[in-house]
Short mmCIF file of C-alpha atoms in Angstrom, two decimals:
data_model
loop_
_atom_site.label_atom_id
_atom_site.label_comp_id
_atom_site.label_asym_id
_atom_site.label_seq_id
_atom_site.Cartn_x
_atom_site.Cartn_y
_atom_site.Cartn_z
CA MET A 1 -21.03 -11.87 -12.52
CA ILE A 2 -18.57 -10.12 -10.85
CA LYS A 3 -16.06 -8.15 -12.80
CA GLY A 4 -12.82 -7.47 -10.56
CA LEU A 5 -12.07 -5.56 -7.17
CA SER A 6 -13.08 -1.74 -6.88
CA ILE A 7 -12.72 -0.90 -3.69
CA ALA A 8 -10.20 -1.75 -1.38
CA THR A 9 -9.83 -0.54 2.46
CA VAL A 10 -7.24 0.80 3.86
CA TRP A 11 -7.20 1.16 7.53
CA SER A 12 -6.09 4.78 8.70
CA THR A 13 -5.06 5.93 12.66
CA ASP A 14 -4.83 9.42 10.46
CA GLN A 15 -6.90 10.17 7.55
CA GLU A 16 -6.13 13.76 6.72
CA ARG A 17 -2.30 12.96 7.50
CA ASP A 18 -2.46 9.57 4.64
CA VAL A 19 -4.25 11.62 2.68
CA ARG A 20 -1.28 13.82 2.02
CA PHE A 21 0.91 10.21 1.99
CA PHE A 22 -1.69 8.88 -1.00
CA THR A 23 -1.34 12.42 -2.67
CA GLU A 24 1.64 14.45 -2.10
CA LYS A 25 4.11 11.73 -1.62
CA LEU A 26 2.95 8.06 -4.22
CA GLY A 27 1.02 10.60 -6.51
CA PHE A 28 -1.93 9.29 -5.97
CA GLU A 29 -5.08 11.17 -6.78
CA VAL A 30 -8.29 11.73 -3.72
CA ARG A 31 -12.01 10.50 -5.79
CA THR A 32 -14.08 10.63 -2.88
CA ASP A 33 -13.96 12.40 0.33
CA ALA A 34 -17.51 12.94 1.64
CA SER A 35 -18.71 12.97 5.02
CA ILE A 36 -21.17 10.27 5.61
CA GLY A 37 -23.09 11.13 9.37
CA ASP A 38 -20.22 11.13 11.62
CA MET A 39 -17.99 8.62 8.95
CA ARG A 40 -15.69 10.85 6.10
CA TRP A 41 -15.68 8.17 2.80
CA ILE A 42 -12.32 9.21 1.81
CA THR A 43 -10.83 7.09 -1.64
CA VAL A 44 -7.97 7.43 -3.28
CA GLY A 45 -6.65 6.25 -6.59
CA ALA A 46 -3.45 6.17 -8.64
CA LYS A 47 -4.27 8.63 -11.92
CA ASP A 48 -3.56 5.88 -14.92
CA GLN A 49 -6.07 3.49 -13.44
CA PRO A 50 -9.46 4.97 -12.61
CA ASP A 51 -11.38 1.48 -11.84
CA VAL A 52 -9.18 0.63 -8.70
CA GLU A 53 -9.72 2.91 -5.21
CA LEU A 54 -8.18 2.83 -1.60
CA THR A 55 -10.51 3.87 1.03
CA LEU A 56 -8.77 5.48 3.79
CA MET A 57 -10.98 3.69 6.62
CA ARG A 58 -10.33 4.93 9.94
CA THR A 59 -9.10 2.29 12.75
CA ASP A 60 -11.49 3.36 15.30
CA GLY A 61 -14.09 4.24 13.11
CA SER A 62 -18.24 3.42 13.25
CA GLY A 63 -19.14 -0.61 12.77
CA LEU A 64 -16.09 -1.33 15.18
CA ASP A 65 -16.45 -1.63 18.96
CA PRO A 66 -14.10 0.16 21.31
CA GLU A 67 -12.20 -3.46 21.92
CA SER A 68 -11.70 -4.29 17.77
CA ALA A 69 -10.92 -0.50 17.10
CA GLU A 70 -8.11 -0.44 19.95
CA ALA A 71 -6.88 -3.99 18.56
CA LEU A 72 -6.85 -2.84 15.23
CA THR A 73 -5.29 0.66 15.65
CA LYS A 74 -1.90 -1.17 17.04
CA LEU A 75 -1.49 -3.73 14.50
CA VAL A 76 -1.74 -1.24 11.89
CA SER A 77 0.47 1.23 13.93
CA LYS A 78 2.71 -1.72 15.00
CA GLY A 79 3.08 -2.03 10.64
CA VAL A 80 2.16 -6.34 10.67
CA LEU A 81 -0.63 -5.25 8.27
CA GLY A 82 -0.10 -5.63 4.41
CA VAL A 83 -2.63 -3.86 1.71
CA GLY A 84 -1.26 -5.13 -1.18
CA VAL A 85 1.35 -4.78 -4.33
CA MET A 86 2.26 -1.96 -6.59
CA ARG A 87 3.15 -1.74 -9.35
CA THR A 88 5.85 -0.58 -11.23
CA ASP A 89 7.99 -0.85 -14.63
CA ASP A 90 11.12 0.53 -12.75
CA CYS A 91 11.17 -0.91 -9.35
CA ARG A 92 14.60 0.55 -8.81
CA ALA A 93 13.71 3.92 -9.83
CA THR A 94 10.38 4.29 -8.70
CA TYR A 95 11.85 3.67 -5.23
CA GLU A 96 14.74 6.18 -5.06
CA GLU A 97 11.73 8.58 -5.99
CA LEU A 98 9.36 7.37 -3.81
CA LYS A 99 12.25 7.45 -1.23
CA GLY A 100 13.40 11.01 -1.85
CA ARG A 101 9.43 12.22 -1.68
CA GLY A 102 10.17 11.04 1.95
CA VAL A 103 8.17 7.50 2.20
CA GLU A 104 9.59 4.78 4.63
CA PHE A 105 10.89 1.47 2.60
CA VAL A 106 11.42 -1.53 4.79
CA GLN A 107 13.08 -2.98 2.12
CA GLU A 108 15.44 -1.70 -0.34
CA PRO A 109 14.48 -3.32 -4.33
CA GLN A 110 15.70 -6.93 -4.39
CA GLU A 111 15.08 -9.51 -7.07
CA ARG A 112 12.55 -12.19 -6.38
CA PRO A 113 11.08 -15.05 -8.29
CA TYR A 114 8.41 -12.88 -9.52
CA GLY A 115 10.69 -9.90 -10.36
CA ILE A 116 11.89 -6.77 -8.32
CA GLU A 117 10.07 -5.99 -5.03
CA ALA A 118 10.70 -3.34 -2.54
CA ILE A 119 8.14 -3.27 0.61
CA PHE A 120 7.41 0.29 1.90
CA ARG A 121 4.90 1.45 4.98
CA ASP A 122 2.33 4.42 4.17
CA ALA A 123 1.88 7.32 7.78
CA SER A 124 -0.27 4.24 9.20
CA GLY A 125 2.10 1.68 9.33
CA ASN A 126 0.85 -0.58 6.89
CA TRP A 127 2.57 -1.94 4.53
CA TYR A 128 2.86 -2.14 0.45
CA SER A 129 4.96 -4.39 -1.93
CA LEU A 130 6.22 -2.43 -5.09
CA THR A 131 7.21 -4.45 -7.74
CA GLU A 132 8.32 -4.40 -11.62
CA ARG A 133 7.13 -8.54 -12.15
CA ARG A 134 8.92 -10.47 -14.65
CA THR A 135 8.58 -9.82 -18.23
CA ASP A 136 9.17 -13.87 -18.61
CA GLY A 137 7.08 -15.53 -15.74
CA LEU A 138 8.28 -16.89 -12.95
CA ASP A 139 12.13 -17.69 -11.80
CA LEU A 140 11.79 -20.96 -10.02
CA SER A 141 15.25 -22.52 -10.93
CA LYS A 142 16.22 -21.08 -7.21
CA GLU A 143 14.96 -22.16 -4.13
CA TRP A 144 12.64 -19.24 -2.56
CA SER A 145 15.45 -18.84 0.32
CA GLU A 146 18.31 -17.83 -1.81
CA VAL A 147 17.10 -15.30 -3.30
CA CYS A 148 15.36 -13.46 0.14
CA ASP A 149 18.67 -13.45 2.22
#
């Protein structure tokens, strides 16, 4: 029986730089850093969430043919791949804190039917939603287009 998500992949164009991004800018901790042949297995995670990790996988790493590695590297660098949602209790305060640490935001905090959301990119170009969830459920009183302007 599946009990939940344990590790998710974040595509990295520079593992060393991305480790610094996650630890120094987001405040994550390194969970694993091991060499396995010519591959480096690095996982990071939020300090208060020990059961979920992100593995920083090279876009030109093992298991990818040269054509796929090139295409993946271009997509990540272009900033079109989203990784997921980072939870916060106060989106606006966390936005200011992370912005002060040099995190690149592509969207300032905005009201959404599900809460308040800002969008940021990691050092490779992957994007993430930073979301403060509504405590009273979805607000479906407005059309999506009304809240996304």
